[in-house]
Short mmCIF file of C-alpha atoms in Angstrom, two decimals:
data_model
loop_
_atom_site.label_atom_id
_atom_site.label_comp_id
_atom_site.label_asym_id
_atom_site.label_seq_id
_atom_site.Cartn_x
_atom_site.Cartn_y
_atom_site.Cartn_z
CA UNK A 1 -39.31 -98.72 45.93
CA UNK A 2 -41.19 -101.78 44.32
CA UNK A 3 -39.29 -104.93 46.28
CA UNK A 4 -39.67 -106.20 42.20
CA UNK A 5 -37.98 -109.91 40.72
CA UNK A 6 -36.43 -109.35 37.28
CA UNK A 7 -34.77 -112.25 36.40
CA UNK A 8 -36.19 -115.09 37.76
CA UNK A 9 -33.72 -117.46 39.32
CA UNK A 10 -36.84 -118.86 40.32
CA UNK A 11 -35.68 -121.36 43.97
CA UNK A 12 -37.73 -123.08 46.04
CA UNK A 13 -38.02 -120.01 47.81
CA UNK A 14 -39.40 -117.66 45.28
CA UNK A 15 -42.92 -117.36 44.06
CA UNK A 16 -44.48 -118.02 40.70
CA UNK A 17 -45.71 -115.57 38.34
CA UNK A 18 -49.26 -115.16 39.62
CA UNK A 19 -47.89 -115.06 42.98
CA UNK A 20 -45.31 -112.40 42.36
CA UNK A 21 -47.26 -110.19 40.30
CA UNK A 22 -49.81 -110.16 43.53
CA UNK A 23 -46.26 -109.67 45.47
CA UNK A 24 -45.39 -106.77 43.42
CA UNK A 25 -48.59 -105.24 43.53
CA UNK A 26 -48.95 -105.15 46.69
CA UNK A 27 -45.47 -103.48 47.90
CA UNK A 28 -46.65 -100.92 45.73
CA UNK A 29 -49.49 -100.38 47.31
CA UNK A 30 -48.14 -100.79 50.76
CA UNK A 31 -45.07 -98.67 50.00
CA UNK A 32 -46.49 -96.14 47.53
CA UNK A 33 -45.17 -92.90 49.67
CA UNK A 34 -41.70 -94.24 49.56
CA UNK A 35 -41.27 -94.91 46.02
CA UNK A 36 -42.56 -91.13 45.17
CA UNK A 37 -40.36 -89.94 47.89
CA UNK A 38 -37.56 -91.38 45.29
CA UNK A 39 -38.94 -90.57 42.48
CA UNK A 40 -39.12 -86.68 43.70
CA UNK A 41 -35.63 -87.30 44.63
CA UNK A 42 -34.38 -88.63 40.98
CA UNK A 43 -36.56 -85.63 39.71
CA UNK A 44 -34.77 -82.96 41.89
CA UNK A 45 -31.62 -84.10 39.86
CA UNK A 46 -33.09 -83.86 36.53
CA UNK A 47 -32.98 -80.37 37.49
CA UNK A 48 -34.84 -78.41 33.74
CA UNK A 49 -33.92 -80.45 31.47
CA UNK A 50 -36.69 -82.22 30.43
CA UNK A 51 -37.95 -86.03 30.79
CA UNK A 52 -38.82 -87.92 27.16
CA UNK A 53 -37.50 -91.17 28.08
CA UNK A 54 -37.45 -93.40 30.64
CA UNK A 55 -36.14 -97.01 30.83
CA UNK A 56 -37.37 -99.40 34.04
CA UNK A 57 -35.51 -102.24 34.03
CA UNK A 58 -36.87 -105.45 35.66
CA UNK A 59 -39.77 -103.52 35.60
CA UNK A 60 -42.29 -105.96 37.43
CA UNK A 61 -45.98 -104.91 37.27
CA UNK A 62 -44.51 -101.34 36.62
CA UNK A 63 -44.15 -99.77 40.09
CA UNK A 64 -41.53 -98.10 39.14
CA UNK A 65 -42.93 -97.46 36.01
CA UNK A 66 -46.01 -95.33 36.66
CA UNK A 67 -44.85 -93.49 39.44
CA UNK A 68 -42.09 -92.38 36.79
CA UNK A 69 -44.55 -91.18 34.06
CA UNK A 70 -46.84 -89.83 36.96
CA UNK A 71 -43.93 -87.48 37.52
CA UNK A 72 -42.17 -87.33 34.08
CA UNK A 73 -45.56 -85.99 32.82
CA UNK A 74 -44.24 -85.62 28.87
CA UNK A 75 -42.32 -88.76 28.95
CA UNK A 76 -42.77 -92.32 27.77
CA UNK A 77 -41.54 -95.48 29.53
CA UNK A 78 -39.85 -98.46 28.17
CA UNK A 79 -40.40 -101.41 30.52
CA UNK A 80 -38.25 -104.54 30.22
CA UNK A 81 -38.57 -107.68 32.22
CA UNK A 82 -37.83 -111.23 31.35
CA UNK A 83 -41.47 -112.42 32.23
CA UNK A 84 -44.36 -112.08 29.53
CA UNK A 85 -46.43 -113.03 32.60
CA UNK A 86 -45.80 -109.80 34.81
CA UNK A 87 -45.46 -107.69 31.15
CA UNK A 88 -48.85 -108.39 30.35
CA UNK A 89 -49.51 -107.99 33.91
CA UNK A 90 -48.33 -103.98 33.70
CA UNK A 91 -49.95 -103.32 29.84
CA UNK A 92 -53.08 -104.56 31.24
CA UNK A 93 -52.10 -101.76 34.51
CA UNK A 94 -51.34 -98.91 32.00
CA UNK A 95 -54.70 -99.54 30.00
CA UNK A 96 -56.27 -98.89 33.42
CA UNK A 97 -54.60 -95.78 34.50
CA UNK A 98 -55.08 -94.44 31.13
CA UNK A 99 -51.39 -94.22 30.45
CA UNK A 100 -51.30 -97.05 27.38
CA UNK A 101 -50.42 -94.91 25.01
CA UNK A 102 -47.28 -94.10 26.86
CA UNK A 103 -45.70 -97.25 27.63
CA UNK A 104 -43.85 -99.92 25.43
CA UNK A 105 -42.86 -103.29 26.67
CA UNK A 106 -39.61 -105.28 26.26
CA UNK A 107 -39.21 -109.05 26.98
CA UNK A 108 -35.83 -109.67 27.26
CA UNK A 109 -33.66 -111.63 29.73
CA UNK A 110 -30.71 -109.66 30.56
CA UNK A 111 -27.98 -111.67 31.46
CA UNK A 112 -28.50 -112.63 27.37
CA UNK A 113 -28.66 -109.97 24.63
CA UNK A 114 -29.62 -107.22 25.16
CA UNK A 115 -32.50 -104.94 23.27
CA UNK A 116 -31.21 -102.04 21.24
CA UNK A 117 -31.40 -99.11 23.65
CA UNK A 118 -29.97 -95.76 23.34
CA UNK A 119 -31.24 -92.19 23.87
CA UNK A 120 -32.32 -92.71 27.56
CA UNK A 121 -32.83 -89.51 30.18
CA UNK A 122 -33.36 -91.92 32.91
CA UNK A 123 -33.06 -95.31 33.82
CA UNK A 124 -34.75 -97.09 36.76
CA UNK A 125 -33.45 -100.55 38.24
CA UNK A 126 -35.51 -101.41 41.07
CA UNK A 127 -34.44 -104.86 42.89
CA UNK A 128 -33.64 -105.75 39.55
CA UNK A 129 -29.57 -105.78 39.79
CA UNK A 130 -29.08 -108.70 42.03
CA UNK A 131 -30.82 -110.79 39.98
CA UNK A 132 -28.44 -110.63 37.48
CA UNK A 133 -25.63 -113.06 37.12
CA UNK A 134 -23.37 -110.49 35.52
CA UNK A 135 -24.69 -106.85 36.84
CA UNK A 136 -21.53 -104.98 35.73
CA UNK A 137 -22.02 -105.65 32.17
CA UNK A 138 -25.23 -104.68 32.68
CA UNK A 139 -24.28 -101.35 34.21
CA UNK A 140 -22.10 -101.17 31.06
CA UNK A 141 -25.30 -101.68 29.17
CA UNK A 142 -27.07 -98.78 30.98
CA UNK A 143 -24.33 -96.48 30.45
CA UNK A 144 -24.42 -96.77 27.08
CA UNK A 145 -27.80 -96.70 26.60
CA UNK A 146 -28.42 -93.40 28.56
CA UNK A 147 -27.72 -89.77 26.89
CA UNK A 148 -24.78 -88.05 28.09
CA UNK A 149 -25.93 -86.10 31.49
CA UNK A 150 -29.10 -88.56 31.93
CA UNK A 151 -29.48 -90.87 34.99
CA UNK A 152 -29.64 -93.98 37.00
CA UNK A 153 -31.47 -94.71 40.01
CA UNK A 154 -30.78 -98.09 41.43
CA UNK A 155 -32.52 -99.02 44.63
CA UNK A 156 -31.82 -102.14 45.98
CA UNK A 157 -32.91 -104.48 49.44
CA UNK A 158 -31.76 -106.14 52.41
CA UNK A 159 -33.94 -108.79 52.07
CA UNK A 160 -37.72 -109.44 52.40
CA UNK A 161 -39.49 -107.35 54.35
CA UNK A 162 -40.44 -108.18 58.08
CA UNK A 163 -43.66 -107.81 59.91
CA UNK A 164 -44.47 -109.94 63.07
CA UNK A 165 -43.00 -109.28 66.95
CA UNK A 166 -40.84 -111.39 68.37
CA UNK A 167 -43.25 -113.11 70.62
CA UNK A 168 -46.49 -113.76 68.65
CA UNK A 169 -47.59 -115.34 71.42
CA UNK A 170 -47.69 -119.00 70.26
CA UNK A 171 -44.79 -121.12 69.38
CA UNK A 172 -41.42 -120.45 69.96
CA UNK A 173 -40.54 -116.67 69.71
CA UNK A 174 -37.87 -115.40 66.93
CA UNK A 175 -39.68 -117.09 64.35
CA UNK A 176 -39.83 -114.41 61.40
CA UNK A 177 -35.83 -114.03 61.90
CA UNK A 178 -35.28 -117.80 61.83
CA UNK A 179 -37.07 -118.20 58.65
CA UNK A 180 -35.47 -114.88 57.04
CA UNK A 181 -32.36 -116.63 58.25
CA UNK A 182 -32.42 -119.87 56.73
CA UNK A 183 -33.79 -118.32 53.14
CA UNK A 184 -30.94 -116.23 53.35
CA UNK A 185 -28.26 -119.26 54.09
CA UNK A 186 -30.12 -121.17 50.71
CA UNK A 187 -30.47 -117.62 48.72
CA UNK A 188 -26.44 -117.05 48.70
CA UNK A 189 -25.65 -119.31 45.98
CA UNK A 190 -28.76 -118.31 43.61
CA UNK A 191 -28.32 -114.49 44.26
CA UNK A 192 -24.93 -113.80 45.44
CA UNK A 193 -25.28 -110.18 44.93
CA UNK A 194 -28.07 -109.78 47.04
CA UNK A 195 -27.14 -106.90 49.63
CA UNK A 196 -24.23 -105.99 47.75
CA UNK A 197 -23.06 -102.15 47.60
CA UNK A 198 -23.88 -101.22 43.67
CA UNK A 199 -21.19 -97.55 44.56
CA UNK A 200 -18.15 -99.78 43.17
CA UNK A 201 -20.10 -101.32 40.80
CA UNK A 202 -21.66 -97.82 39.32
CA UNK A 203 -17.84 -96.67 39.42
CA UNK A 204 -16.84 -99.22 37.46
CA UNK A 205 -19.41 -98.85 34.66
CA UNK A 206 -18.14 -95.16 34.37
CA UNK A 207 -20.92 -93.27 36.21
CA UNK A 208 -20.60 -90.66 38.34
CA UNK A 209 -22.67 -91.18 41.57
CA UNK A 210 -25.09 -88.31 42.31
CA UNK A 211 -25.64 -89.38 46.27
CA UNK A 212 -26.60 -92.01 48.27
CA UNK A 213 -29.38 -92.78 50.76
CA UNK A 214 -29.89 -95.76 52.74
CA UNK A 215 -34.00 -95.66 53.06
CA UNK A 216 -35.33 -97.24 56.72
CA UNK A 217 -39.27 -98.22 56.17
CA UNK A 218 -40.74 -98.42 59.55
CA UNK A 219 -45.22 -98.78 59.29
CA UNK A 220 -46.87 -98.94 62.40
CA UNK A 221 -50.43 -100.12 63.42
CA UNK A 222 -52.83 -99.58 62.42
CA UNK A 223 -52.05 -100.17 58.99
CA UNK A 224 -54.75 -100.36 56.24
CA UNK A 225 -55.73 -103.60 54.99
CA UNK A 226 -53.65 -104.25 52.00
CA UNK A 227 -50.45 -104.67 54.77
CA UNK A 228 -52.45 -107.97 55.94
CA UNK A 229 -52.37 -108.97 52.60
CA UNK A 230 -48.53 -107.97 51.90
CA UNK A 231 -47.69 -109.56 55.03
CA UNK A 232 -49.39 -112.61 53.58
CA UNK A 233 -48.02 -113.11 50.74
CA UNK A 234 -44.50 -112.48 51.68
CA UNK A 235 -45.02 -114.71 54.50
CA UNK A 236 -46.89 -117.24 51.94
CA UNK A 237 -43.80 -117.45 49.45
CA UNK A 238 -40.84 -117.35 52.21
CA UNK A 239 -43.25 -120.82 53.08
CA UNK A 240 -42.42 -122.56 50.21
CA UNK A 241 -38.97 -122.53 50.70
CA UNK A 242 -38.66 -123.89 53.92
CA UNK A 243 -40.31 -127.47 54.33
CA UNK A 244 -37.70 -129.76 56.00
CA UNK A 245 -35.76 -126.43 56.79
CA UNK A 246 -37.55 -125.48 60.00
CA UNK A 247 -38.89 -127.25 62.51
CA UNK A 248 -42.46 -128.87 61.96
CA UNK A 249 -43.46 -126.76 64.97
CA UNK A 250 -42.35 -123.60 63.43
CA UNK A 251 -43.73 -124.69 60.02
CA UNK A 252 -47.34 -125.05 61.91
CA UNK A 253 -47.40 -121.79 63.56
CA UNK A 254 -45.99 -120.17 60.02
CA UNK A 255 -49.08 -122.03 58.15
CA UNK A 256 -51.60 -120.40 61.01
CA UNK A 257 -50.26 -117.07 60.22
CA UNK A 258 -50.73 -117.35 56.66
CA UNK A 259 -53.65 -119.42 56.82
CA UNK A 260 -56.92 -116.66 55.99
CA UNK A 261 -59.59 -117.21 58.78
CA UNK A 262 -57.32 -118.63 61.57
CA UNK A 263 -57.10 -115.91 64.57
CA UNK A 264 -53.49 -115.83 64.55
CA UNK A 265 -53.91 -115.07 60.52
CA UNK A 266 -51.56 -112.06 59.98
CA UNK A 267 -55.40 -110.55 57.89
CA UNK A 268 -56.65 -109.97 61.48
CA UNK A 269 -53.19 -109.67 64.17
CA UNK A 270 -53.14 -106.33 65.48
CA UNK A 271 -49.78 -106.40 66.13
CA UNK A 272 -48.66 -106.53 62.11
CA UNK A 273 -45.77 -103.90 61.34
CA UNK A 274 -43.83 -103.13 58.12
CA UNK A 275 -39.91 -103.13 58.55
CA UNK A 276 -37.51 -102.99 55.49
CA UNK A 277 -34.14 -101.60 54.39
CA UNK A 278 -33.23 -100.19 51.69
CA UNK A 279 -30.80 -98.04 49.68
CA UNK A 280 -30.78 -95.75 46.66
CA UNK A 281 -28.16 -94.91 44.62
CA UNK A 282 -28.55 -91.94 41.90
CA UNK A 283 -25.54 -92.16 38.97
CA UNK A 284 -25.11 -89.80 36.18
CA UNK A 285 -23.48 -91.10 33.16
CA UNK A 286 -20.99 -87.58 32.81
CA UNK A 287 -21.97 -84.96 29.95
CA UNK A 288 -19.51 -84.65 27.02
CA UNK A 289 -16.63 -82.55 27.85
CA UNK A 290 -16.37 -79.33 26.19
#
């Protein structure tokens, strides 16, 4: 699952638009097996009837969005986000991977009105839900817009991912879980829904859920390059968020481990992992009786 941001509450704490679209790109990357593992998953439920059209909303750079048409081979993909940055971002992507033809873009901030959708044989919300200030209308949205019998895959996060030890052998240890700590004290006003179980929620909205699977993402070493860079970057925008937050020792050690020659840079630690949570819910909105 792409760890993607929607609707952009943007905090101290959260990167820009360059910054996230590298962000984005890069859990992708990183993560790639995962997200077709659910995509598989969402397809096993599809059973025969086919794929035409797919809806990823909060669709980031399009994770989500071309493993879906990679798999959905006949369908097309609307992709809605409220950023024209990270839009352009996934056209330019699609022009690439020779799939242009079979993508349309949305810009549209959700928690306002939203686009005329209707017709849909799956929906994809990646991360995208607890950025919303009002997800159950939203859900309401979805159901409405999806074809009797068609489906909804929400995958959602505990948080950022995490990749150092303990002990990184210079400053005080526990630093990773004090800095995931205090974004997540300053986070629960701006994203209150963050963590949240969507089962209620999808209930609510009318669907019937399908199953659900909590997802544990566990990468050890060695890990290719582009998990340097992940770490990095995660690392690089949980750093913004936290001057006068942390200690200035803690700050200095964080700033060596993001820094890109240093020897404790996280581009050349040995010890690097890749730990996140994650859960997937798959809803149906219920066929027509009779």
């Amino acid at each position: 699952m792409a760890h993607q941001s929607h609707r952009h509450h943007h905090s101290a704490s959260e990167p820009g638009e360059p910054h996230m679209a590298a962000l984005l790109d890069l859990d992708a990357e990183v993560l790639h097996a995962h997200l077709s593992e659910a995509a598989a998953w969402l397809a096993d439920l599809t059973g025969d009837v086919p794929v035409r059209r797919i809806l990823d909303l909060g669709c980031g750079t399009g994770a989500g969005t071309f493993t879906l048409l990679r798999r959905f081979e006949e369908a097309e993909a609307l992709a809605v986000d409220a950023s024209p940055q990270l839009l352009h971002h996934l056209r330019d992507r699609a022009r690439d991977l020779g799939v242009a033809d079979r993508v349309r873009t949305v810009e549209a901030d959700l928690d306002a009105a939203w686009p005329a959708l209707d017709g849909m044989d799956v929906v994809w919300a990646s991360a995208s839900l607890h950025h919303l200030a009002d997800p159950d209308r939203a859900l309401r949205e979805v159901f409405t817009a999806l074809r009797p019998g068609g489906l909804l895959a929400v995958a959602e996060l505990d948080g950022l991912p995490r990749f150092l030890p303990d002990d990184l052998g210079i400053g005080r240890p526990g630093l990773e879980a004090r800095c995931r700590a205090t974004l997540t004290h300053r986070q629960a006003g701006t994203l209150p829904h963050l963590g949240a179980d969507w089962g209620p929620h999808l209930s609510r909205a009318g669907f019937a859920i399908e199953a659900e699977r909590p997802v544990t993402i566990a990468l050890e070493p060695p890990l290719p390059r582009s998990a340097g860079r992940y770490a990095q970057t995660v690392l690089s925008s949980m750093r913004a968020g936290l001057d006068g937050l942390l200690s200035t020792d803690d700050l200095s050690v964080l700033d060596l481990l993001i820094d890109d020659d240093g020897p404790e840079s996280v581009l050349r630690r040995g010890d690097l992992t890749v730990r996140t949570e994650r859960t997937v819910w798959l809803a149906r909105r219920p066929a027509v009786a009779g």
